Amino acid sequence: MKPDTNVGDVDDFYSQAVAYIAKLNPPLPENLEAIRNFGIKNKVPIIDDELGFFLKFVCSIFNPGRILEIGCGISYSTHWMLYGSSESKITALDSNRYRLDQCRKYLQLSENVHRVQLVHNWAKDFFEGNSQQFDLIFLDSTKKEYIDLLDDCYLALVKNGLLIVDNIFYNRKIFGLTPDQKKKYGKSTQLLETFNQKIANHPNFSCTFLPMSDGVLVAKRTN
Ligand SMILES: C[S@@+](CC[C@H](N)C(=O)[O-])C[C@H]1O[C@@H](n2cnc3c(N)ncnc32)[C@H](O)[C@@H]1O
């Protein structure tokens, strides 16, 4: 018989697993550590390390020549992908000029600035003028806008290209909302749920949903 599971057990299991795996992983390179510390100190959102290791691994086996990153922030995820494959070039997009300046600074420090084209723009506006195609798109911008960007991401991916999306659990809000949360996040949670459902049933994507970090989607364009 399966034991009863409650949220406490699950939390316990997940944090134990993350802590255990963190000890197995190699220490972070110095510049990644510096970016992470800056993010934590200044409350700037960055991806979790387990997703960082995953992105690095995917880039190392998939060797995406051209990557589009939507929501590069201060470059934590950018650096993880750059470390994964020395052949990849990244178009890194963010609507926040301050974060993009910080991103450039860290790319200069790690001597990777020549591999990244930084774009200060809104994702939707970028796609309007875009004719490039990408082998991998990493989507980590405003969660309620994912649904609006789905068709654009599809069109900008080559066949067999990968779309990787962070925060598909929306910090657990996708599992249910308290009455207070409903007022504040009801609409955005619904929009993210629509995105998850639409891509799960998309005829031209093959998806895998991973219960890692805040929920990660990996979708391959099949057609
Ligand atoms: C979660 S943070 C990204 C963290 C980053 N991936 C990292 O690990 O360092 C989300 C970023 O997306 C940017 N953003 C949000 N909505 C956007 C949009 N519609 N177009 C472009 N950038 C957007 C924000 O300015 C913010 O820097």
mmCIF file of N, CA, C and O in Angstrom, residues 83-172:
data_model
loop_
_atom_site.group_PDB
_atom_site.id
_atom_site.type_symbol
_atom_site.label_atom_id
_atom_site.label_comp_id
_atom_site.label_asym_id
_atom_site.label_seq_id
_atom_site.Cartn_x
_atom_site.Cartn_y
_atom_site.Cartn_z
ATOM 1 N N TYR A 83 28.105 27.789 -21.081
ATOM 2 C CA TYR A 83 29.033 26.777 -20.588
ATOM 3 C C TYR A 83 28.750 25.398 -21.173
ATOM 4 O O TYR A 83 29.635 24.564 -21.287
ATOM 5 N N GLY A 84 27.479 25.180 -21.537
ATOM 6 C CA GLY A 84 27.108 23.868 -22.059
ATOM 7 C C GLY A 84 27.698 23.586 -23.422
ATOM 8 O O GLY A 84 28.060 22.454 -23.740
ATOM 9 N N SER A 85 27.748 24.601 -24.258
ATOM 10 C CA SER A 85 28.240 24.385 -25.616
ATOM 11 C C SER A 85 29.067 25.569 -26.090
ATOM 12 O O SER A 85 28.583 26.702 -26.121
ATOM 13 N N SER A 86 30.295 25.274 -26.490
ATOM 14 C CA SER A 86 31.161 26.380 -26.934
ATOM 15 C C SER A 86 30.766 26.855 -28.334
ATOM 16 O O SER A 86 31.240 27.873 -28.804
ATOM 17 N N GLU A 87 29.884 26.089 -28.994
ATOM 18 C CA GLU A 87 29.496 26.473 -30.363
ATOM 19 C C GLU A 87 28.265 27.369 -30.409
ATOM 20 O O GLU A 87 27.928 27.909 -31.454
ATOM 21 N N SER A 88 27.575 27.492 -29.286
ATOM 22 C CA SER A 88 26.304 28.226 -29.310
ATOM 23 C C SER A 88 26.516 29.736 -29.312
ATOM 24 O O SER A 88 27.418 30.258 -28.662
ATOM 25 N N LYS A 89 25.635 30.416 -30.055
ATOM 26 C CA LYS A 89 25.552 31.890 -30.001
ATOM 27 C C LYS A 89 24.146 32.203 -29.489
ATOM 28 O O LYS A 89 23.177 31.529 -29.871
ATOM 29 N N ILE A 90 24.055 33.222 -28.665
ATOM 30 C CA ILE A 90 22.755 33.513 -28.031
ATOM 31 C C ILE A 90 22.264 34.914 -28.395
ATOM 32 O O ILE A 90 23.038 35.873 -28.370
ATOM 33 N N THR A 91 20.989 35.004 -28.751
ATOM 34 C CA THR A 91 20.313 36.303 -28.805
ATOM 35 C C THR A 91 19.557 36.409 -27.490
ATOM 36 O O THR A 91 18.659 35.593 -27.218
ATOM 37 N N ALA A 92 19.968 37.349 -26.648
ATOM 38 C CA ALA A 92 19.418 37.440 -25.289
ATOM 39 C C ALA A 92 18.594 38.720 -25.166
ATOM 40 O O ALA A 92 19.084 39.824 -25.407
ATOM 41 N N LEU A 93 17.367 38.529 -24.763
ATOM 42 C CA LEU A 93 16.361 39.597 -24.826
ATOM 43 C C LEU A 93 15.874 39.949 -23.425
ATOM 44 O O LEU A 93 15.581 39.060 -22.628
ATOM 45 N N ASP A 94 15.787 41.243 -23.148
ATOM 46 C CA ASP A 94 15.126 41.653 -21.898
ATOM 47 C C ASP A 94 14.552 43.060 -22.070
ATOM 48 O O ASP A 94 15.127 43.893 -22.761
ATOM 49 N N SER A 95 13.414 43.280 -21.424
ATOM 50 C CA SER A 95 12.763 44.592 -21.523
ATOM 51 C C SER A 95 13.317 45.562 -20.486
ATOM 52 O O SER A 95 13.014 46.747 -20.537
ATOM 53 N N ASN A 96 14.127 45.073 -19.563
ATOM 54 C CA ASN A 96 14.626 45.906 -18.466
ATOM 55 C C ASN A 96 16.071 46.331 -18.752
ATOM 56 O O ASN A 96 16.988 45.506 -18.725
ATOM 57 N N ARG A 97 16.245 47.644 -19.011
ATOM 58 C CA ARG A 97 17.560 48.125 -19.437
ATOM 59 C C ARG A 97 18.620 47.943 -18.346
ATOM 60 O O ARG A 97 19.760 47.588 -18.614
ATOM 61 N N TYR A 98 18.217 48.158 -17.100
ATOM 62 C CA TYR A 98 19.179 48.028 -16.003
ATOM 63 C C TYR A 98 19.732 46.600 -15.942
ATOM 64 O O TYR A 98 20.930 46.384 -15.815
ATOM 65 N N ARG A 99 18.827 45.634 -16.064
ATOM 66 C CA ARG A 99 19.264 44.226 -16.003
ATOM 67 C C ARG A 99 20.142 43.870 -17.204
ATOM 68 O O ARG A 99 21.112 43.132 -17.086
ATOM 69 N N LEU A 100 19.783 44.448 -18.353
ATOM 70 C CA LEU A 100 20.563 44.154 -19.553
ATOM 71 C C LEU A 100 21.991 44.720 -19.427
ATOM 72 O O LEU A 100 22.959 44.097 -19.866
ATOM 73 N N ASP A 101 22.108 45.902 -18.805
ATOM 74 C CA ASP A 101 23.445 46.487 -18.577
ATOM 75 C C ASP A 101 24.270 45.583 -17.662
ATOM 76 O O ASP A 101 25.457 45.350 -17.886
ATOM 77 N N GLN A 102 23.611 45.066 -16.626
ATOM 78 C CA GLN A 102 24.280 44.159 -15.696
ATOM 79 C C GLN A 102 24.687 42.861 -16.416
ATOM 80 O O GLN A 102 25.774 42.332 -16.217
ATOM 81 N N CYS A 103 23.798 42.417 -17.281
ATOM 82 C CA CYS A 103 24.032 41.201 -18.079
ATOM 83 C C CYS A 103 25.296 41.408 -18.937
ATOM 84 O O CYS A 103 26.186 40.549 -18.973
ATOM 85 N N ARG A 104 25.376 42.574 -19.598
ATOM 86 C CA ARG A 104 26.546 42.867 -20.452
ATOM 87 C C ARG A 104 27.822 42.854 -19.618
ATOM 88 O O ARG A 104 28.845 42.305 -20.026
ATOM 89 N N LYS A 105 27.745 43.444 -18.426
ATOM 90 C CA LYS A 105 28.924 43.518 -17.554
ATOM 91 C C LYS A 105 29.438 42.108 -17.220
ATOM 92 O O LYS A 105 30.631 41.827 -17.327
ATOM 93 N N TYR A 106 28.526 41.222 -16.873
ATOM 94 C CA TYR A 106 28.947 39.860 -16.521
ATOM 95 C C TYR A 106 29.471 39.097 -17.742
ATOM 96 O O TYR A 106 30.390 38.285 -17.624
ATOM 97 N N LEU A 107 28.899 39.386 -18.910
ATOM 98 C CA LEU A 107 29.386 38.703 -20.122
ATOM 99 C C LEU A 107 30.782 39.203 -20.492
ATOM 100 O O LEU A 107 31.615 38.438 -20.993
ATOM 101 N N GLN A 108 31.028 40.487 -20.224
ATOM 102 C CA GLN A 108 32.377 41.022 -20.476
ATOM 103 C C GLN A 108 33.374 40.375 -19.520
ATOM 104 O O GLN A 108 34.454 39.945 -19.927
ATOM 105 N N LEU A 109 32.970 40.274 -18.253
ATOM 106 C CA LEU A 109 33.859 39.684 -17.247
ATOM 107 C C LEU A 109 34.222 38.236 -17.587
ATOM 108 O O LEU A 109 35.353 37.806 -17.381
ATOM 109 N N SER A 110 33.256 37.490 -18.129
ATOM 110 C CA SER A 110 33.527 36.078 -18.446
ATOM 111 C C SER A 110 34.072 35.909 -19.863
ATOM 112 O O SER A 110 34.268 34.789 -20.328
ATOM 113 N N GLU A 111 34.272 37.041 -20.548
ATOM 114 C CA GLU A 111 34.809 37.054 -21.919
ATOM 115 C C GLU A 111 33.912 36.279 -22.887
ATOM 116 O O GLU A 111 34.384 35.555 -23.762
ATOM 117 N N ASN A 112 32.623 36.452 -22.704
ATOM 118 C CA ASN A 112 31.655 35.783 -23.580
ATOM 119 C C ASN A 112 30.810 36.771 -24.369
ATOM 120 O O ASN A 112 29.900 36.342 -25.082
ATOM 121 N N VAL A 113 31.122 38.056 -24.228
ATOM 122 C CA VAL A 113 30.220 39.056 -24.805
ATOM 123 C C VAL A 113 30.106 38.912 -26.335
ATOM 124 O O VAL A 113 29.052 39.173 -26.911
ATOM 125 N N HIS A 114 31.163 38.415 -26.966
ATOM 126 C CA HIS A 114 31.141 38.241 -28.425
ATOM 127 C C HIS A 114 30.190 37.129 -28.871
ATOM 128 O O HIS A 114 29.853 37.015 -30.037
ATOM 129 N N ARG A 115 29.772 36.285 -27.930
ATOM 130 C CA ARG A 115 28.880 35.161 -28.287
ATOM 131 C C ARG A 115 27.402 35.500 -28.070
ATOM 132 O O ARG A 115 26.530 34.688 -28.353
ATOM 133 N N VAL A 116 27.156 36.697 -27.568
ATOM 134 C CA VAL A 116 25.771 37.041 -27.206
ATOM 135 C C VAL A 116 25.363 38.370 -27.828
ATOM 136 O O VAL A 116 26.063 39.373 -27.686
ATOM 137 N N GLN A 117 24.244 38.338 -28.523
ATOM 138 C CA GLN A 117 23.672 39.592 -29.023
ATOM 139 C C GLN A 117 22.603 40.022 -28.020
ATOM 140 O O GLN A 117 21.604 39.310 -27.826
ATOM 141 N N LEU A 118 22.840 41.162 -27.367
ATOM 142 C CA LEU A 118 21.885 41.622 -26.355
ATOM 143 C C LEU A 118 20.834 42.508 -27.012
ATOM 144 O O LEU A 118 21.164 43.412 -27.785
ATOM 145 N N VAL A 119 19.587 42.252 -26.713
ATOM 146 C CA VAL A 119 18.500 43.014 -27.336
ATOM 147 C C VAL A 119 17.609 43.584 -26.237
ATOM 148 O O VAL A 119 17.069 42.840 -25.410
ATOM 149 N N HIS A 120 17.489 44.933 -26.252
ATOM 150 C CA HIS A 120 16.592 45.573 -25.297
ATOM 151 C C HIS A 120 15.238 45.739 -25.965
ATOM 152 O O HIS A 120 15.039 46.640 -26.785
ATOM 153 N N ASN A 121 14.311 44.859 -25.636
ATOM 154 C CA ASN A 121 13.001 44.912 -26.305
ATOM 155 C C ASN A 121 12.002 44.049 -25.554
ATOM 156 O O ASN A 121 12.377 43.181 -24.763
ATOM 157 N N TRP A 122 10.734 44.285 -25.855
ATOM 158 C CA TRP A 122 9.673 43.388 -25.398
ATOM 159 C C TRP A 122 9.649 42.199 -26.343
ATOM 160 O O TRP A 122 9.842 42.355 -27.558
ATOM 161 N N ALA A 123 9.372 41.035 -25.795
ATOM 162 C CA ALA A 123 9.401 39.817 -26.610
ATOM 163 C C ALA A 123 8.478 39.934 -27.827
ATOM 164 O O ALA A 123 8.863 39.591 -28.952
ATOM 165 N N LYS A 124 7.286 40.449 -27.608
ATOM 166 C CA LYS A 124 6.303 40.517 -28.699
ATOM 167 C C LYS A 124 6.837 41.424 -29.828
ATOM 168 O O LYS A 124 6.710 41.100 -31.011
ATOM 169 N N ASP A 125 7.434 42.566 -29.435
ATOM 170 C CA ASP A 125 7.965 43.503 -30.440
ATOM 171 C C ASP A 125 9.163 42.891 -31.164
ATOM 172 O O ASP A 125 9.354 43.083 -32.364
ATOM 173 N N PHE A 126 9.993 42.162 -30.414
ATOM 174 C CA PHE A 126 11.129 41.484 -31.049
ATOM 175 C C PHE A 126 10.628 40.544 -32.146
ATOM 176 O O PHE A 126 11.136 40.551 -33.272
ATOM 177 N N PHE A 127 9.622 39.737 -31.833
ATOM 178 C CA PHE A 127 9.135 38.752 -32.798
ATOM 179 C C PHE A 127 8.533 39.432 -34.031
ATOM 180 O O PHE A 127 8.614 38.890 -35.125
ATOM 181 N N GLU A 128 7.923 40.612 -33.828
ATOM 182 C CA GLU A 128 7.315 41.294 -34.986
ATOM 183 C C GLU A 128 8.335 41.585 -36.074
ATOM 184 O O GLU A 128 8.031 41.494 -37.258
ATOM 185 N N GLY A 129 9.560 41.936 -35.664
ATOM 186 C CA GLY A 129 10.572 42.273 -36.664
ATOM 187 C C GLY A 129 11.536 41.121 -36.925
ATOM 188 O O GLY A 129 12.556 41.313 -37.587
ATOM 189 N N ASN A 130 11.249 39.946 -36.392
ATOM 190 C CA ASN A 130 12.240 38.864 -36.470
ATOM 191 C C ASN A 130 11.996 37.924 -37.658
ATOM 192 O O ASN A 130 10.875 37.509 -37.909
ATOM 193 N N SER A 131 13.088 37.583 -38.349
ATOM 194 C CA SER A 131 12.937 36.565 -39.391
ATOM 195 C C SER A 131 13.917 35.405 -39.151
ATOM 196 O O SER A 131 13.984 34.479 -39.942
ATOM 197 N N GLN A 132 14.674 35.513 -38.047
ATOM 198 C CA GLN A 132 15.661 34.449 -37.756
ATOM 199 C C GLN A 132 14.988 33.201 -37.201
ATOM 200 O O GLN A 132 13.924 33.291 -36.600
ATOM 201 N N GLN A 133 15.650 32.073 -37.365
ATOM 202 C CA GLN A 133 15.176 30.840 -36.733
ATOM 203 C C GLN A 133 16.222 30.352 -35.744
ATOM 204 O O GLN A 133 17.424 30.578 -35.921
ATOM 205 N N PHE A 134 15.759 29.676 -34.727
ATOM 206 C CA PHE A 134 16.633 29.268 -33.631
ATOM 207 C C PHE A 134 16.525 27.754 -33.384
ATOM 208 O O PHE A 134 15.490 27.146 -33.642
ATOM 209 N N ASP A 135 17.626 27.191 -32.867
ATOM 210 C CA ASP A 135 17.635 25.761 -32.544
ATOM 211 C C ASP A 135 17.078 25.506 -31.146
ATOM 212 O O ASP A 135 16.577 24.421 -30.856
ATOM 213 N N LEU A 136 17.210 26.520 -30.300
ATOM 214 C CA LEU A 136 16.695 26.384 -28.930
ATOM 215 C C LEU A 136 16.164 27.738 -28.483
ATOM 216 O O LEU A 136 16.811 28.773 -28.734
ATOM 217 N N ILE A 137 15.015 27.733 -27.860
ATOM 218 C CA ILE A 137 14.482 28.959 -27.233
ATOM 219 C C ILE A 137 14.293 28.671 -25.748
ATOM 220 O O ILE A 137 13.681 27.661 -25.380
ATOM 221 N N PHE A 138 14.851 29.540 -24.927
ATOM 222 C CA PHE A 138 14.614 29.433 -23.485
ATOM 223 C C PHE A 138 13.704 30.589 -23.083
ATOM 224 O O PHE A 138 14.058 31.760 -23.246
ATOM 225 N N LEU A 139 12.536 30.243 -22.581
ATOM 226 C CA LEU A 139 11.516 31.253 -22.246
ATOM 227 C C LEU A 139 11.409 31.402 -20.728
ATOM 228 O O LEU A 139 11.068 30.443 -20.024
ATOM 229 N N ASP A 140 11.712 32.626 -20.257
ATOM 230 C CA ASP A 140 11.685 32.872 -18.800
ATOM 231 C C ASP A 140 11.277 34.325 -18.537
ATOM 232 O O ASP A 140 11.923 35.027 -17.779
ATOM 233 N N SER A 141 10.222 34.773 -19.230
ATOM 234 C CA SER A 141 9.782 36.164 -19.037
ATOM 235 C C SER A 141 8.499 36.163 -18.207
ATOM 236 O O SER A 141 8.264 35.236 -17.429
ATOM 237 N N THR A 142 7.648 37.161 -18.363
ATOM 238 C CA THR A 142 6.416 37.246 -17.562
ATOM 239 C C THR A 142 5.501 36.055 -17.871
ATOM 240 O O THR A 142 5.165 35.811 -19.033
ATOM 241 N N LYS A 143 5.101 35.360 -16.821
ATOM 242 C CA LYS A 143 4.423 34.061 -17.021
ATOM 243 C C LYS A 143 3.072 34.194 -17.728
ATOM 244 O O LYS A 143 2.712 33.359 -18.548
ATOM 245 N N LYS A 144 2.344 35.270 -17.422
ATOM 246 C CA LYS A 144 1.013 35.402 -18.034
ATOM 247 C C LYS A 144 1.102 35.682 -19.535
ATOM 248 O O LYS A 144 0.107 35.593 -20.248
ATOM 249 N N GLU A 145 2.309 36.037 -20.017
ATOM 250 C CA GLU A 145 2.461 36.330 -21.454
ATOM 251 C C GLU A 145 2.897 35.100 -22.257
ATOM 252 O O GLU A 145 2.991 35.172 -23.479
ATOM 253 N N TYR A 146 3.178 33.988 -21.583
ATOM 254 C CA TYR A 146 3.642 32.805 -22.316
ATOM 255 C C TYR A 146 2.660 32.416 -23.424
ATOM 256 O O TYR A 146 3.065 32.088 -24.537
ATOM 257 N N ILE A 147 1.384 32.462 -23.099
ATOM 258 C CA ILE A 147 0.387 32.035 -24.083
ATOM 259 C C ILE A 147 0.441 32.900 -25.352
ATOM 260 O O ILE A 147 0.308 32.391 -26.464
ATOM 261 N N ASP A 148 0.685 34.209 -25.167
ATOM 262 C CA ASP A 148 0.779 35.138 -26.314
ATOM 263 C C ASP A 148 2.008 34.868 -27.165
ATOM 264 O O ASP A 148 2.075 35.280 -28.314
ATOM 265 N N LEU A 149 3.018 34.250 -26.552
ATOM 266 C CA LEU A 149 4.289 34.050 -27.257
ATOM 267 C C LEU A 149 4.408 32.661 -27.877
ATOM 268 O O LEU A 149 5.372 32.376 -28.585
ATOM 269 N N LEU A 150 3.399 31.831 -27.639
ATOM 270 C CA LEU A 150 3.517 30.433 -28.089
ATOM 271 C C LEU A 150 3.666 30.318 -29.608
ATOM 272 O O LEU A 150 4.582 29.650 -30.108
ATOM 273 N N ASP A 151 2.797 30.995 -30.354
ATOM 274 C CA ASP A 151 2.877 30.898 -31.821
ATOM 275 C C ASP A 151 4.191 31.494 -32.335
ATOM 276 O O ASP A 151 4.800 30.966 -33.267
ATOM 277 N N ASP A 152 4.609 32.607 -31.732
ATOM 278 C CA ASP A 152 5.878 33.239 -32.151
ATOM 279 C C ASP A 152 7.050 32.284 -31.919
ATOM 280 O O ASP A 152 7.937 32.163 -32.768
ATOM 281 N N CYS A 153 7.054 31.632 -30.759
ATOM 282 C CA CYS A 153 8.150 30.689 -30.458
ATOM 283 C C CYS A 153 8.117 29.541 -31.459
ATOM 284 O O CYS A 153 9.166 29.120 -31.974
ATOM 285 N N TYR A 154 6.926 29.044 -31.731
ATOM 286 C CA TYR A 154 6.803 27.940 -32.688
ATOM 287 C C TYR A 154 7.409 28.338 -34.037
ATOM 288 O O TYR A 154 8.239 27.603 -34.607
ATOM 289 N N LEU A 155 7.016 29.505 -34.530
ATOM 290 C CA LEU A 155 7.488 29.935 -35.859
ATOM 291 C C LEU A 155 8.994 30.215 -35.880
ATOM 292 O O LEU A 155 9.644 30.060 -36.919
ATOM 293 N N ALA A 156 9.533 30.635 -34.734
ATOM 294 C CA ALA A 156 10.956 30.984 -34.691
ATOM 295 C C ALA A 156 11.858 29.772 -34.443
ATOM 296 O O ALA A 156 13.084 29.900 -34.456
ATOM 297 N N LEU A 157 11.248 28.612 -34.216
ATOM 298 C CA LEU A 157 12.062 27.405 -33.987
ATOM 299 C C LEU A 157 12.250 26.638 -35.287
ATOM 300 O O LEU A 157 11.305 26.508 -36.077
ATOM 301 N N VAL A 158 13.423 26.079 -35.476
ATOM 302 C CA VAL A 158 13.609 25.155 -36.605
ATOM 303 C C VAL A 158 12.880 23.852 -36.271
ATOM 304 O O VAL A 158 12.578 23.583 -35.100
ATOM 305 N N LYS A 159 12.600 23.038 -37.292
ATOM 306 C CA LYS A 159 12.031 21.712 -37.028
ATOM 307 C C LYS A 159 13.028 20.925 -36.171
ATOM 308 O O LYS A 159 14.236 21.001 -36.413
ATOM 309 N N ASN A 160 12.552 20.220 -35.201
ATOM 310 C CA ASN A 160 13.357 19.504 -34.201
ATOM 311 C C ASN A 160 14.009 20.425 -33.174
ATOM 312 O O ASN A 160 14.800 19.958 -32.345
ATOM 313 N N GLY A 161 13.714 21.726 -33.266
ATOM 314 C CA GLY A 161 14.242 22.659 -32.275
ATOM 315 C C GLY A 161 13.530 22.482 -30.936
ATOM 316 O O GLY A 161 12.444 21.918 -30.857
ATOM 317 N N LEU A 162 14.184 22.985 -29.868
ATOM 318 C CA LEU A 162 13.653 22.809 -28.510
ATOM 319 C C LEU A 162 13.194 24.132 -27.911
ATOM 320 O O LEU A 162 13.886 25.150 -28.017
ATOM 321 N N LEU A 163 12.031 24.062 -27.276
ATOM 322 C CA LEU A 163 11.554 25.190 -26.468
ATOM 323 C C LEU A 163 11.610 24.741 -25.003
ATOM 324 O O LEU A 163 10.990 23.730 -24.639
ATOM 325 N N ILE A 164 12.365 25.466 -24.194
ATOM 326 C CA ILE A 164 12.442 25.144 -22.757
ATOM 327 C C ILE A 164 11.822 26.313 -21.990
ATOM 328 O O ILE A 164 12.165 27.476 -22.238
ATOM 329 N N VAL A 165 10.902 25.991 -21.103
ATOM 330 C CA VAL A 165 10.130 27.048 -20.428
ATOM 331 C C VAL A 165 10.230 26.865 -18.918
ATOM 332 O O VAL A 165 9.979 25.772 -18.399
ATOM 333 N N ASP A 166 10.582 27.948 -18.214
ATOM 334 C CA ASP A 166 10.687 27.876 -16.750
ATOM 335 C C ASP A 166 9.376 28.336 -16.098
ATOM 336 O O ASP A 166 8.589 29.070 -16.699
ATOM 337 N N ASN A 167 9.162 27.884 -14.882
ATOM 338 C CA ASN A 167 8.057 28.331 -14.001
ATOM 339 C C ASN A 167 6.658 27.939 -14.472
ATOM 340 O O ASN A 167 5.709 28.704 -14.300
ATOM 341 N N ILE A 168 6.534 26.749 -15.019
ATOM 342 C CA ILE A 168 5.192 26.345 -15.449
ATOM 343 C C ILE A 168 4.282 26.006 -14.254
ATOM 344 O O ILE A 168 3.089 25.796 -14.441
ATOM 345 N N PHE A 169 4.851 25.965 -13.017
ATOM 346 C CA PHE A 169 3.999 25.783 -11.828
ATOM 347 C C PHE A 169 3.647 27.140 -11.192
ATOM 348 O O PHE A 169 2.857 27.185 -10.255
ATOM 349 N N TYR A 170 4.279 28.207 -11.687
ATOM 350 C CA TYR A 170 3.975 29.566 -11.226
ATOM 351 C C TYR A 170 4.062 29.648 -9.698
ATOM 352 O O TYR A 170 3.135 30.098 -9.035
ATOM 353 N N ASN A 171 5.180 29.172 -9.197
ATOM 354 C CA ASN A 171 5.383 29.183 -7.754
ATOM 355 C C ASN A 171 4.220 28.487 -7.020
ATOM 356 O O ASN A 171 3.722 28.985 -6.015
ATOM 357 N N ARG A 172 3.798 27.374 -7.571
ATOM 358 C CA ARG A 172 2.734 26.497 -7.031
ATOM 359 C C ARG A 172 1.313 27.017 -7.233
ATOM 360 O O ARG A 172 0.349 26.337 -6.875
#
